Amino acid sequence: MKTLSDQAVGTAHGKIILIGEHAVVYNEPAIAMPFLATPVEVIIEKIDGDSVISSSYYQGFFKNVPSSLKNIYTLTETICADLNQSADGMSISISSLIPPERGMGSSAAVATALVRALFSYFKKSLDQTSLLNYVDISEKIAHGNPSGLDARVTSSESPVYFKKNSRFTSIPLHVSGYLIAADTGMKGQTKKAVEDVAQQMKQSYKQTRQLITKIGLLTEEAKTAIEENHTVHLGELMTLSHDCLKQLNVSNEALDHLVDTALKQKALGAKLTGGGRGGCMIALAKTAKQAKRIAHKLMENGAVETWIHALGEDFND
């Protein structure tokens, strides 16, 4: 007979949109990248009595979690019911380096790590389809109508190519180099930015459509660059994409300043990531030393946090 583990660990990581944001709304492709520099870990330990939870949002009895953690509560109760296990007797500790509300997949990553930890704790096997289905339960509570992208990318180590209303496609990660992300310290304004682009489509259809189409073409080129290790070209495509996003008026002064700072430090490319009007930007560097220098300069120029993710050990471009 299988017994419970005394301790179980589940992990996940953040995600970033590498290229294609906003254009993806108009049926152009986009690429999302797993961002391992922002890990999430959930540890479950066996205790006596009622379950407790420890996180940056709340510490206390699990049954008394605030509404901001309702998704985590419902997910845990659902899994325990499905596995015929009690939801009592657990100490659940959540630690995450993903900044919330920055478009980096924070809620999906926490849910992914929790599902993995629970299945490990109850000594049950977990396949990818079941994992994604469970994370979707949590994401529907957190976001209403999730695309499933965050769940897919925060649980995988492969980039994902996607189009609206189409299946996600994993891309082999053959590109090398270092990806830097920097937080402006401002919440992104995705909803307003998307609405404003839609308004531009009505007022200046031809010009706006050309920009959207160009971002789509840049994304297709980026897919090839990732598959064939054309790191320098990938950087160029990122910068060209940012120029298009600027013309769509979804950037802002803080993002543009950080992008310009990275490019002055010889980044291969730089752009905003996600909805824009705040949130984060990303830059691509050739070496670890260069990435650290760029990250340092970004902090000097207004970034509140930076992260560096190694895409590969060698650089052969």
Short mmCIF file of C-alpha atoms in Angstrom, two decimals:
data_model
loop_
_atom_site.label_atom_id
_atom_site.label_comp_id
_atom_site.label_asym_id
_atom_site.label_seq_id
_atom_site.Cartn_x
_atom_site.Cartn_y
_atom_site.Cartn_z
CA MET A 1 0.00 0.00 0.00
CA LYS A 2 1.31 3.45 -0.97
CA THR A 3 1.79 5.95 1.84
CA LEU A 4 2.05 9.73 1.77
CA SER A 5 5.41 11.41 1.32
CA ASP A 6 6.71 13.28 4.38
CA GLN A 7 7.77 16.07 2.02
CA ALA A 8 7.08 16.74 -1.67
CA VAL A 9 8.35 19.46 -3.99
CA GLY A 10 6.83 20.87 -7.17
CA THR A 11 8.52 23.41 -9.44
CA ALA A 12 7.73 25.67 -12.39
CA HIS A 13 9.02 28.94 -13.86
CA GLY A 14 7.96 32.19 -15.48
CA LYS A 15 7.29 32.97 -19.11
CA ILE A 16 7.84 35.91 -21.42
CA ILE A 17 6.48 36.82 -24.82
CA LEU A 18 9.56 36.91 -27.02
CA ILE A 19 7.86 38.41 -30.07
CA GLY A 20 4.42 38.84 -31.61
CA GLU A 21 2.48 40.58 -28.83
CA HIS A 22 -0.53 42.62 -30.02
CA ALA A 23 -0.23 41.23 -33.56
CA VAL A 24 -1.40 37.88 -32.17
CA VAL A 25 -4.82 39.48 -31.53
CA TYR A 26 -5.15 39.85 -35.32
CA ASN A 27 -4.31 36.22 -36.16
CA GLU A 28 -0.56 36.74 -36.57
CA PRO A 29 1.80 34.32 -34.77
CA ALA A 30 3.63 34.95 -31.50
CA ILE A 31 6.37 33.13 -29.58
CA ALA A 32 6.48 32.66 -25.81
CA MET A 33 9.61 31.56 -23.98
CA PRO A 34 10.00 29.70 -20.69
CA PHE A 35 11.98 31.99 -18.38
CA LEU A 36 13.90 29.83 -15.93
CA ALA A 37 15.45 32.82 -14.14
CA THR A 38 12.15 33.28 -12.27
CA PRO A 39 11.49 29.92 -10.58
CA VAL A 40 8.54 28.85 -8.46
CA GLU A 41 8.68 26.16 -5.78
CA VAL A 42 5.90 24.58 -3.75
CA ILE A 43 6.85 22.38 -0.78
CA ILE A 44 4.24 20.21 0.95
CA GLU A 45 5.01 18.65 4.33
CA LYS A 46 2.93 16.33 6.46
CA ILE A 47 1.57 17.84 9.70
CA ASP A 48 -1.12 17.02 12.23
CA GLY A 49 -4.47 18.80 12.11
CA ASP A 50 -5.79 21.40 9.69
CA SER A 51 -3.74 22.30 6.63
CA VAL A 52 -1.79 25.55 6.64
CA ILE A 53 -0.32 27.64 3.85
CA SER A 54 2.64 30.01 3.70
CA SER A 55 3.04 32.49 0.83
CA SER A 56 3.91 36.13 0.25
CA TYR A 57 0.17 36.94 0.19
CA TYR A 58 -1.04 34.98 3.20
CA GLN A 59 0.13 32.79 6.05
CA GLY A 60 -2.36 30.80 8.08
CA PHE A 61 -4.99 28.10 7.94
CA PHE A 62 -5.69 26.90 4.42
CA LYS A 63 -9.47 27.01 4.96
CA ASN A 64 -9.24 30.75 5.68
CA VAL A 65 -7.34 31.83 2.54
CA PRO A 66 -8.27 35.27 1.13
CA SER A 67 -10.07 35.63 -2.20
CA SER A 68 -6.75 36.29 -3.96
CA LEU A 69 -5.84 32.63 -3.30
CA LYS A 70 -9.25 31.15 -4.09
CA ASN A 71 -7.80 29.56 -7.23
CA ILE A 72 -5.17 27.73 -5.17
CA TYR A 73 -7.75 26.60 -2.61
CA THR A 74 -10.16 25.27 -5.25
CA LEU A 75 -7.36 23.54 -7.15
CA THR A 76 -6.11 21.76 -4.02
CA GLU A 77 -9.62 20.67 -2.99
CA THR A 78 -10.33 19.38 -6.52
CA ILE A 79 -7.14 17.32 -6.72
CA CYS A 80 -7.63 15.86 -3.24
CA ALA A 81 -11.21 14.87 -4.14
CA ASP A 82 -10.12 13.33 -7.46
CA LEU A 83 -7.38 11.33 -5.74
CA ASN A 84 -9.61 10.30 -2.80
CA GLN A 85 -7.29 12.04 -0.35
CA SER A 86 -7.89 14.35 2.59
CA ALA A 87 -7.06 18.03 2.16
CA ASP A 88 -6.11 18.17 5.85
CA GLY A 89 -2.72 17.48 7.42
CA MET A 90 -0.61 19.46 4.96
CA SER A 91 1.74 22.40 5.29
CA ILE A 92 1.92 24.09 1.87
CA SER A 93 4.76 26.56 1.30
CA ILE A 94 4.79 28.67 -1.89
CA SER A 95 7.86 30.65 -2.96
CA SER A 96 8.06 32.52 -6.27
CA LEU A 97 10.50 34.90 -7.94
CA ILE A 98 7.97 35.86 -10.62
CA PRO A 99 6.68 39.41 -10.17
CA PRO A 100 2.86 39.42 -10.19
CA GLU A 101 0.88 41.34 -12.80
CA ARG A 102 3.78 41.63 -15.22
CA GLY A 103 2.56 39.17 -17.85
CA MET A 104 5.14 36.57 -16.79
CA GLY A 105 2.70 33.78 -15.96
CA SER A 106 2.83 34.06 -12.17
CA SER A 107 -0.53 32.45 -11.37
CA ALA A 108 -0.10 29.59 -13.86
CA ALA A 109 3.41 28.84 -12.62
CA VAL A 110 2.26 28.65 -8.99
CA ALA A 111 -0.61 26.38 -10.01
CA THR A 112 1.76 24.16 -12.02
CA ALA A 113 4.17 23.80 -9.10
CA LEU A 114 1.26 23.08 -6.73
CA VAL A 115 -0.20 20.34 -8.94
CA ARG A 116 3.20 18.70 -9.25
CA ALA A 117 3.79 18.92 -5.50
CA LEU A 118 0.37 17.45 -4.64
CA PHE A 119 0.76 14.50 -7.00
CA SER A 120 4.24 13.86 -5.61
CA TYR A 121 2.94 14.13 -2.04
CA PHE A 122 0.19 11.59 -2.71
CA LYS A 123 2.65 9.43 -4.73
CA LYS A 124 0.53 9.53 -7.87
CA SER A 125 1.80 9.74 -11.45
CA LEU A 126 0.99 12.89 -13.42
CA ASP A 127 0.92 13.26 -17.21
CA GLN A 128 1.17 16.58 -19.07
CA THR A 129 -2.47 16.58 -20.20
CA SER A 130 -3.74 16.14 -16.64
CA LEU A 131 -1.34 18.82 -15.42
CA LEU A 132 -2.61 21.34 -17.97
CA ASN A 133 -6.25 20.48 -17.21
CA TYR A 134 -5.72 21.06 -13.50
CA VAL A 135 -3.84 24.33 -14.05
CA ASP A 136 -6.72 25.45 -16.28
CA ILE A 137 -9.11 25.07 -13.30
CA SER A 138 -6.97 27.51 -11.33
CA GLU A 139 -6.46 29.90 -14.26
CA LYS A 140 -10.20 30.16 -14.97
CA ILE A 141 -10.72 31.41 -11.42
CA ALA A 142 -7.72 33.78 -11.64
CA HIS A 143 -8.32 35.13 -15.15
CA GLY A 144 -11.79 34.12 -16.36
CA ASN A 145 -10.98 32.81 -19.84
CA PRO A 146 -7.30 31.81 -20.09
CA SER A 147 -5.77 30.81 -23.42
CA GLY A 148 -3.78 27.99 -21.86
CA LEU A 149 -0.52 29.57 -23.02
CA ASP A 150 0.80 30.40 -19.55
CA ALA A 151 0.12 26.86 -18.33
CA ARG A 152 1.91 25.40 -21.33
CA VAL A 153 5.02 27.59 -21.12
CA THR A 154 5.48 27.70 -17.33
CA SER A 155 5.45 23.89 -17.23
CA SER A 156 7.80 23.34 -20.19
CA GLU A 157 11.37 24.21 -21.15
CA SER A 158 10.60 24.71 -24.86
CA PRO A 159 9.52 27.92 -26.59
CA VAL A 160 5.93 27.86 -27.83
CA TYR A 161 4.78 29.20 -31.21
CA PHE A 162 1.09 30.03 -31.29
CA LYS A 163 -1.72 31.69 -33.20
CA LYS A 164 -5.18 32.69 -32.08
CA ASN A 165 -7.60 29.72 -32.09
CA SER A 166 -4.82 27.33 -33.16
CA ARG A 167 -2.87 24.62 -31.39
CA PHE A 168 0.33 25.49 -29.56
CA THR A 169 3.52 24.24 -31.21
CA SER A 170 6.76 23.62 -29.31
CA ILE A 171 9.92 24.93 -30.99
CA PRO A 172 13.30 23.24 -30.48
CA LEU A 173 15.50 25.68 -28.55
CA HIS A 174 18.71 25.69 -30.57
CA VAL A 175 19.55 29.36 -30.11
CA SER A 176 22.25 30.35 -27.64
CA GLY A 177 22.96 33.57 -25.78
CA TYR A 178 21.49 35.26 -22.72
CA LEU A 179 18.05 36.78 -22.29
CA ILE A 180 17.73 39.67 -19.83
CA ALA A 181 14.34 40.80 -18.53
CA ALA A 182 13.90 44.09 -16.69
CA ASP A 183 10.88 45.32 -14.74
CA THR A 184 9.88 48.97 -15.11
CA GLY A 185 8.13 48.78 -11.75
CA MET A 186 4.88 49.80 -13.46
CA LYS A 187 1.95 47.45 -13.99
CA GLY A 188 1.41 46.78 -17.68
CA GLN A 189 -1.80 48.18 -19.18
CA THR A 190 -2.60 45.36 -21.59
CA LYS A 191 -6.37 45.93 -21.78
CA LYS A 192 -6.03 49.64 -22.57
CA ALA A 193 -3.21 49.02 -25.06
CA VAL A 194 -5.24 46.35 -26.91
CA GLU A 195 -8.25 48.69 -27.03
CA ASP A 196 -6.11 51.52 -28.39
CA VAL A 197 -4.67 49.34 -31.17
CA ALA A 198 -8.22 48.30 -32.10
CA GLN A 199 -9.13 52.00 -32.30
CA GLN A 200 -6.11 52.64 -34.54
CA MET A 201 -7.28 49.81 -36.80
CA LYS A 202 -10.55 51.71 -37.26
CA GLN A 203 -8.99 55.14 -37.75
CA SER A 204 -5.86 54.25 -39.80
CA TYR A 205 -6.52 50.74 -41.07
CA LYS A 206 -3.89 50.50 -43.80
CA GLN A 207 -0.96 51.82 -41.74
CA THR A 208 -1.92 49.84 -38.63
CA ARG A 209 -2.52 46.62 -40.58
CA GLN A 210 0.91 46.98 -42.21
CA LEU A 211 2.55 47.18 -38.78
CA ILE A 212 0.61 44.14 -37.53
CA THR A 213 1.56 42.16 -40.65
CA LYS A 214 5.21 43.17 -40.27
CA ILE A 215 5.27 41.92 -36.66
CA GLY A 216 3.85 38.62 -37.92
CA LEU A 217 6.61 38.31 -40.53
CA LEU A 218 9.27 39.17 -37.92
CA THR A 219 7.84 36.44 -35.68
CA GLU A 220 8.08 33.84 -38.45
CA GLU A 221 11.71 34.84 -38.99
CA ALA A 222 12.33 34.62 -35.25
CA LYS A 223 11.00 31.05 -35.21
CA THR A 224 13.57 30.09 -37.84
CA ALA A 225 16.33 31.94 -35.98
CA ILE A 226 15.54 30.00 -32.78
CA GLU A 227 15.51 26.68 -34.61
CA GLU A 228 18.76 27.36 -36.49
CA ASN A 229 20.80 29.25 -33.85
CA HIS A 230 20.90 32.60 -35.61
CA THR A 231 21.23 34.56 -32.38
CA VAL A 232 22.45 37.85 -33.88
CA HIS A 233 19.55 37.88 -36.34
CA LEU A 234 17.09 37.07 -33.55
CA GLY A 235 18.29 40.16 -31.71
CA GLU A 236 17.78 42.30 -34.81
CA LEU A 237 14.24 40.97 -35.18
CA MET A 238 13.48 41.83 -31.55
CA THR A 239 14.54 45.45 -32.06
CA LEU A 240 12.55 45.75 -35.29
CA SER A 241 9.52 44.39 -33.46
CA HIS A 242 9.90 47.03 -30.75
CA ASP A 243 9.98 49.73 -33.41
CA CYS A 244 6.64 48.43 -34.73
CA LEU A 245 5.18 48.30 -31.22
CA LYS A 246 6.29 51.90 -30.65
CA GLN A 247 4.45 52.93 -33.80
CA LEU A 248 1.38 51.12 -32.48
CA ASN A 249 1.71 53.34 -29.37
CA VAL A 250 1.84 50.43 -26.93
CA SER A 251 5.25 51.31 -25.50
CA ASN A 252 5.96 54.16 -23.11
CA GLU A 253 8.85 56.38 -22.06
CA ALA A 254 10.11 54.01 -19.35
CA LEU A 255 10.16 51.00 -21.68
CA ASP A 256 11.77 52.95 -24.52
CA HIS A 257 14.47 54.26 -22.18
CA LEU A 258 15.36 50.75 -20.99
CA VAL A 259 15.36 49.42 -24.57
CA ASP A 260 17.67 52.27 -25.66
CA THR A 261 19.91 51.65 -22.63
CA ALA A 262 20.30 47.96 -23.54
CA LEU A 263 21.08 48.76 -27.18
CA LYS A 264 23.71 51.33 -26.14
CA GLN A 265 25.35 48.54 -24.13
CA LYS A 266 25.65 46.48 -27.34
CA ALA A 267 22.67 44.18 -26.72
CA LEU A 268 21.94 42.12 -29.84
CA GLY A 269 18.36 43.33 -29.60
CA ALA A 270 15.80 44.69 -27.15
CA LYS A 271 12.06 45.23 -26.95
CA LEU A 272 9.10 45.48 -24.63
CA THR A 273 7.46 42.18 -23.72
CA GLY A 274 3.77 41.59 -23.13
CA GLY A 275 0.97 44.14 -23.20
CA GLY A 276 3.16 47.23 -22.90
CA ARG A 277 2.58 50.65 -21.29
CA GLY A 278 4.62 49.35 -18.34
CA GLY A 279 5.54 45.86 -17.25
CA CYS A 280 8.81 44.44 -18.54
CA MET A 281 11.28 44.69 -21.41
CA ILE A 282 13.76 42.10 -22.65
CA ALA A 283 17.20 42.20 -24.23
CA LEU A 284 19.40 39.58 -25.86
CA ALA A 285 23.13 39.38 -25.10
CA LYS A 286 25.98 37.41 -26.65
CA THR A 287 27.84 36.47 -23.46
CA ALA A 288 27.17 36.14 -19.73
CA LYS A 289 29.55 39.02 -19.03
CA GLN A 290 27.73 41.27 -21.47
CA ALA A 291 24.35 40.22 -20.02
CA LYS A 292 25.47 41.16 -16.51
CA ARG A 293 26.73 44.55 -17.73
CA ILE A 294 23.45 45.23 -19.52
CA ALA A 295 21.44 44.19 -16.44
CA HIS A 296 23.56 46.51 -14.26
CA LYS A 297 23.01 49.45 -16.61
CA LEU A 298 19.28 48.76 -16.75
CA MET A 299 19.13 48.97 -12.94
CA GLU A 300 21.06 52.25 -13.07
CA ASN A 301 18.54 53.58 -15.58
CA GLY A 302 15.29 52.92 -13.78
CA ALA A 303 14.63 49.17 -13.77
CA VAL A 304 13.45 47.93 -10.36
CA GLU A 305 14.53 44.32 -10.98
CA THR A 306 16.42 42.34 -13.62
CA TRP A 307 16.82 38.64 -14.38
CA ILE A 308 19.20 36.77 -16.70
CA HIS A 309 18.28 33.49 -18.38
CA ALA A 310 20.98 31.48 -20.20
CA LEU A 311 19.60 30.16 -23.48
CA GLY A 312 22.66 28.02 -24.18
CA GLU A 313 26.24 27.46 -23.14
CA ASP A 314 27.84 28.06 -26.50
CA PHE A 315 27.53 30.87 -28.97
CA ASN A 316 28.26 29.86 -32.53
CA ASP A 317 26.51 32.52 -34.57
#
